[in-house]
Short mmCIF file of C-alpha atoms in Angstrom, two decimals:
data_model
loop_
_atom_site.label_atom_id
_atom_site.label_comp_id
_atom_site.label_asym_id
_atom_site.label_seq_id
_atom_site.Cartn_x
_atom_site.Cartn_y
_atom_site.Cartn_z
CA MET C 642 5.94 55.34 27.17
CA SER C 643 8.68 52.71 26.97
CA ALA C 644 10.74 55.10 24.81
CA LEU C 645 11.04 57.54 27.74
CA PRO C 646 13.54 57.30 30.63
CA SER C 647 12.40 55.14 33.52
CA THR C 648 12.44 57.99 36.07
CA THR C 649 10.55 61.27 35.83
CA VAL C 650 10.85 64.23 38.20
CA TRP C 651 7.76 66.39 38.45
CA ALA C 652 8.31 70.16 38.18
CA TRP C 653 5.29 71.78 39.80
CA GLN C 654 4.27 75.46 39.88
CA ARG C 655 7.49 76.93 41.27
CA PRO C 656 10.91 77.82 39.83
CA GLU C 657 12.92 74.68 39.15
CA ARG C 658 16.58 74.48 38.15
CA LEU C 659 17.07 70.90 36.98
CA THR C 660 20.26 71.32 35.00
CA PHE C 661 21.84 68.50 37.06
CA ILE C 662 19.57 65.69 35.85
CA ASP C 663 20.94 62.84 33.78
CA THR C 664 18.88 62.97 30.59
CA ARG C 665 19.62 59.30 29.88
CA LYS C 666 17.95 58.29 33.13
CA SER C 667 15.30 60.91 33.76
CA ALA C 668 12.56 62.86 32.06
CA VAL C 669 10.87 65.95 33.53
CA GLY C 670 7.11 66.19 34.04
CA VAL C 671 6.41 69.91 33.70
CA LEU C 672 3.13 71.29 35.00
CA ALA C 673 2.01 73.17 31.90
CA GLU C 674 -1.42 74.39 33.01
CA THR C 675 -3.92 74.11 35.83
CA ILE C 676 -7.43 74.01 34.41
CA THR C 677 -10.42 74.65 36.70
CA LEU C 678 -13.75 73.35 35.46
CA SER C 679 -15.62 76.43 36.64
CA SER C 680 -18.98 77.70 35.44
CA PRO C 681 -19.84 79.26 33.07
CA ASN C 682 -16.31 79.18 31.63
CA ILE C 683 -13.29 77.08 32.50
CA LYS C 684 -10.33 78.93 34.02
CA ILE C 685 -6.79 78.47 32.74
CA GLU C 686 -3.76 79.04 34.95
CA PRO C 687 -0.66 78.74 32.76
CA ARG C 688 2.74 77.90 34.12
CA LEU C 689 4.25 81.11 35.47
CA GLN C 690 7.54 79.77 36.83
CA PRO C 691 10.70 78.90 34.87
CA VAL C 692 12.08 75.39 34.50
CA ALA C 693 15.74 74.97 33.51
CA THR C 694 16.72 71.59 32.08
CA PRO C 695 19.74 70.27 30.18
CA GLU C 696 19.71 70.06 26.41
CA GLY C 697 18.10 66.85 25.26
CA THR C 698 15.72 66.52 28.22
CA ARG C 699 12.54 64.59 27.46
CA GLU C 700 9.63 66.61 28.83
CA ILE C 701 6.13 65.42 29.70
CA ALA C 702 3.51 68.19 29.64
CA VAL C 703 1.27 67.76 32.70
CA PHE C 704 -2.22 69.25 32.94
CA ARG C 705 -3.84 69.47 36.36
CA LEU C 706 -7.67 69.52 36.27
CA GLN C 707 -9.61 70.87 39.24
CA ALA C 708 -13.35 70.56 39.76
CA PRO C 709 -15.14 72.87 42.23
CA ALA C 710 -18.49 71.96 43.79
CA ASN C 711 -20.37 73.39 40.79
CA ALA C 712 -18.00 71.89 38.23
CA ASN C 713 -18.72 72.64 34.59
CA LEU C 714 -18.93 69.22 32.93
CA SER C 715 -20.50 70.41 29.69
CA ASP C 716 -19.45 69.44 26.18
CA GLN C 717 -18.20 73.01 25.77
CA ALA C 718 -15.96 72.70 28.84
CA ARG C 719 -14.60 69.39 27.60
CA GLY C 720 -13.86 70.92 24.22
CA GLY C 721 -12.05 73.81 25.90
CA VAL C 722 -9.80 71.45 27.84
CA VAL C 723 -9.05 69.41 24.73
CA TRP C 724 -8.20 72.59 22.82
CA GLU C 725 -5.80 73.76 25.55
CA VAL C 726 -3.98 70.43 25.69
CA THR C 727 -3.69 69.94 21.94
CA LYS C 728 -2.54 73.54 21.49
CA ILE C 729 0.42 73.02 23.83
CA ALA C 730 1.13 69.59 22.32
CA GLU C 731 1.35 71.21 18.91
CA TYR C 732 3.69 74.10 19.67
CA ALA C 733 5.74 72.73 22.60
CA LYS C 734 6.02 69.20 21.17
CA PRO C 735 6.49 67.39 24.50
CA SER C 736 7.49 63.74 24.60
CA ALA C 737 4.16 62.82 26.23
CA ILE C 738 0.99 64.31 27.72
CA GLN C 739 -0.17 63.55 31.26
CA ILE C 740 -3.57 64.41 32.74
CA ASP C 741 -3.89 64.75 36.53
CA PHE C 742 -7.54 64.73 37.60
CA ASP C 743 -8.98 63.21 40.80
CA ALA C 744 -12.39 62.67 39.22
CA THR C 745 -15.29 61.81 41.51
CA VAL C 746 -17.79 59.12 40.56
CA SER C 747 -20.14 61.72 39.05
CA GLN C 748 -17.27 63.18 36.97
CA ARG C 749 -16.05 59.92 35.47
CA GLU C 750 -18.11 60.00 32.28
CA PHE C 751 -16.85 63.53 31.59
CA TYR C 752 -13.28 62.32 32.16
CA ARG C 753 -13.76 59.26 29.96
CA ALA C 754 -15.10 61.40 27.11
CA LEU C 755 -12.28 63.89 27.59
CA LEU C 756 -9.59 61.22 27.30
CA LYS C 757 -11.26 59.73 24.22
CA ASP C 758 -11.36 63.16 22.56
CA LEU C 759 -7.73 63.81 23.46
CA ARG C 760 -6.59 60.47 22.09
CA ALA C 761 -8.43 61.17 18.84
CA GLN C 762 -6.92 64.64 18.40
CA LEU C 763 -3.37 64.20 19.67
CA PRO C 764 -0.73 62.94 17.24
CA ARG C 765 -0.93 59.18 16.96
CA GLU C 766 2.64 58.76 18.23
CA MET C 767 2.11 61.01 21.30
CA PRO C 768 1.86 58.92 24.52
CA LEU C 769 -1.06 59.79 26.78
CA SER C 770 -0.63 59.21 30.52
CA MET C 771 -2.99 59.77 33.44
CA THR C 772 -2.49 59.83 37.19
CA ALA C 773 -4.75 57.55 39.22
CA LEU C 774 -6.00 57.20 42.75
CA VAL C 775 -4.77 53.91 44.17
CA SER C 776 -8.40 52.92 44.75
CA TRP C 777 -8.99 53.12 40.99
CA CYS C 778 -6.28 50.50 40.54
CA SER C 779 -7.28 48.07 43.25
CA GLY C 780 -10.95 47.30 42.73
CA ASP C 781 -12.83 50.19 41.15
CA ASP C 782 -12.67 48.69 37.64
CA TRP C 783 -13.55 51.83 35.72
CA ILE C 784 -10.24 52.76 34.06
CA GLY C 785 -9.34 49.51 32.30
CA ASP C 786 -10.72 50.52 28.91
CA LEU C 787 -9.59 54.15 28.92
CA PRO C 788 -7.50 55.15 25.86
CA VAL C 789 -4.29 55.85 27.81
CA ASP C 790 -0.83 54.29 27.74
CA GLU C 791 -0.51 54.16 31.52
CA ALA C 792 -2.28 55.05 34.74
CA VAL C 793 0.14 56.19 37.46
CA PRO C 794 -1.03 55.19 40.97
CA MET C 795 -0.33 58.10 43.30
CA TYR C 796 1.14 56.86 46.58
CA PHE C 797 1.21 60.21 48.34
CA ARG C 798 -1.24 62.87 49.54
CA MET C 799 -3.84 60.08 49.66
CA GLY C 800 -6.31 61.83 51.95
CA VAL C 801 -9.03 59.72 53.55
CA ASP C 802 -7.74 56.54 51.85
CA ASN C 803 -4.26 56.88 53.34
CA GLU C 804 -4.60 54.50 56.30
CA ASN C 805 -6.31 51.72 54.35
CA ILE C 806 -3.85 51.91 51.45
CA ARG C 807 -0.79 51.88 53.70
CA ARG C 808 -2.20 48.90 55.54
CA SER C 809 -3.14 46.70 52.58
CA LEU C 810 -2.18 48.15 49.18
CA MET C 811 1.50 49.05 49.41
CA ASP C 812 2.63 46.63 46.69
CA VAL C 813 2.23 47.92 43.13
CA ARG C 814 2.63 44.37 41.83
CA ALA C 815 -0.60 43.37 43.58
CA LEU C 816 -2.78 46.09 42.04
CA ARG C 817 -5.59 44.49 40.08
CA GLU C 818 -5.66 46.93 37.17
CA PRO C 819 -2.85 46.17 34.63
CA LEU C 820 -2.71 49.82 33.51
CA CYS C 821 -1.45 50.70 37.01
CA ARG C 822 1.31 48.13 37.40
CA GLY C 823 3.87 49.66 35.06
CA SER C 824 4.39 53.01 36.83
CA VAL C 825 4.11 54.64 40.24
CA GLY C 826 3.97 58.14 41.69
CA VAL C 827 5.93 58.79 44.90
CA SER C 828 6.95 61.76 47.03
CA LEU C 829 10.25 62.36 48.77
CA ASP C 830 8.50 63.04 52.09
CA GLU C 831 6.24 59.96 52.31
CA PRO C 832 6.82 56.18 52.43
CA TRP C 833 7.19 54.45 49.06
CA PRO C 834 5.31 51.31 48.06
CA ARG C 835 7.01 48.14 46.89
CA PHE C 836 7.50 47.74 43.15
CA ASP C 837 9.64 45.89 40.64
CA TYR C 838 12.85 47.32 39.19
CA GLY C 839 11.36 47.96 35.76
CA VAL C 840 8.48 50.14 36.96
CA ARG C 841 8.51 53.75 35.70
CA VAL C 842 8.84 56.07 38.70
CA TYR C 843 7.43 59.60 38.89
CA ALA C 844 8.95 61.47 41.82
CA PHE C 845 7.52 64.56 43.50
CA ALA C 846 9.47 66.90 45.78
CA PRO C 847 7.53 69.07 48.27
CA ALA C 848 9.97 71.93 47.64
CA ALA C 849 12.24 72.84 44.74
CA TRP C 850 14.47 69.96 43.67
CA THR C 851 18.10 69.87 44.72
CA GLU C 852 20.85 67.83 43.12
CA THR C 853 21.31 65.92 46.39
CA GLU C 854 17.65 64.89 46.42
CA TYR C 855 17.78 63.89 42.77
CA ARG C 856 20.91 61.76 43.27
CA SER C 857 19.33 60.09 46.30
CA VAL C 858 16.32 59.06 44.21
CA LEU C 859 18.55 57.48 41.57
CA GLU C 860 20.59 55.70 44.25
CA ARG C 861 17.46 54.39 45.91
CA LEU C 862 16.31 53.07 42.55
CA ALA C 863 19.82 51.99 41.58
CA ARG C 864 19.41 53.72 38.22
#
């Protein structure tokens, strides 16, 4: 991951015109697919909206996994997800792959096996990133041996954990899990945690990015 720019803007499922980004300073995390672990077969929602970026932009292909109440956690479902991710990695040739999955305790073994399978089948030089609940980074102790290059603690849309995290866990440097201390996920419409200058920042905008918003992120980071 150290070969990528230190700031990434997420392009979610909406039209994004990001021709104004500085490719030396920023990568783009493009939501490639949303995969629902439904039964009997997983459901694939491909990206339907255009993303315009400057020539030379480093792109991270992001895969959002969703698990309904009757989530399909079978070996077949896992194989289907791995096939989808590796297929896009092969033909789109992104600079990295990122998996976004808020796995519950009962879904962790499925997720662990999925990441192991992905790491085995992706090109050796392809970085593999995952997003992480802040609670996973501060005392849960289940992600430390996962075969990923980074776990990005998500400091926004934190749900029931929001109050506790904002009260006691707003310093990335203090997170117990080393995988989580090198990057952070933030949103333009919520408070940011404290972190060192060298931390890789993934920034989310609640609406389509504007050049003004992008420049304000770089100024805030002094990058």
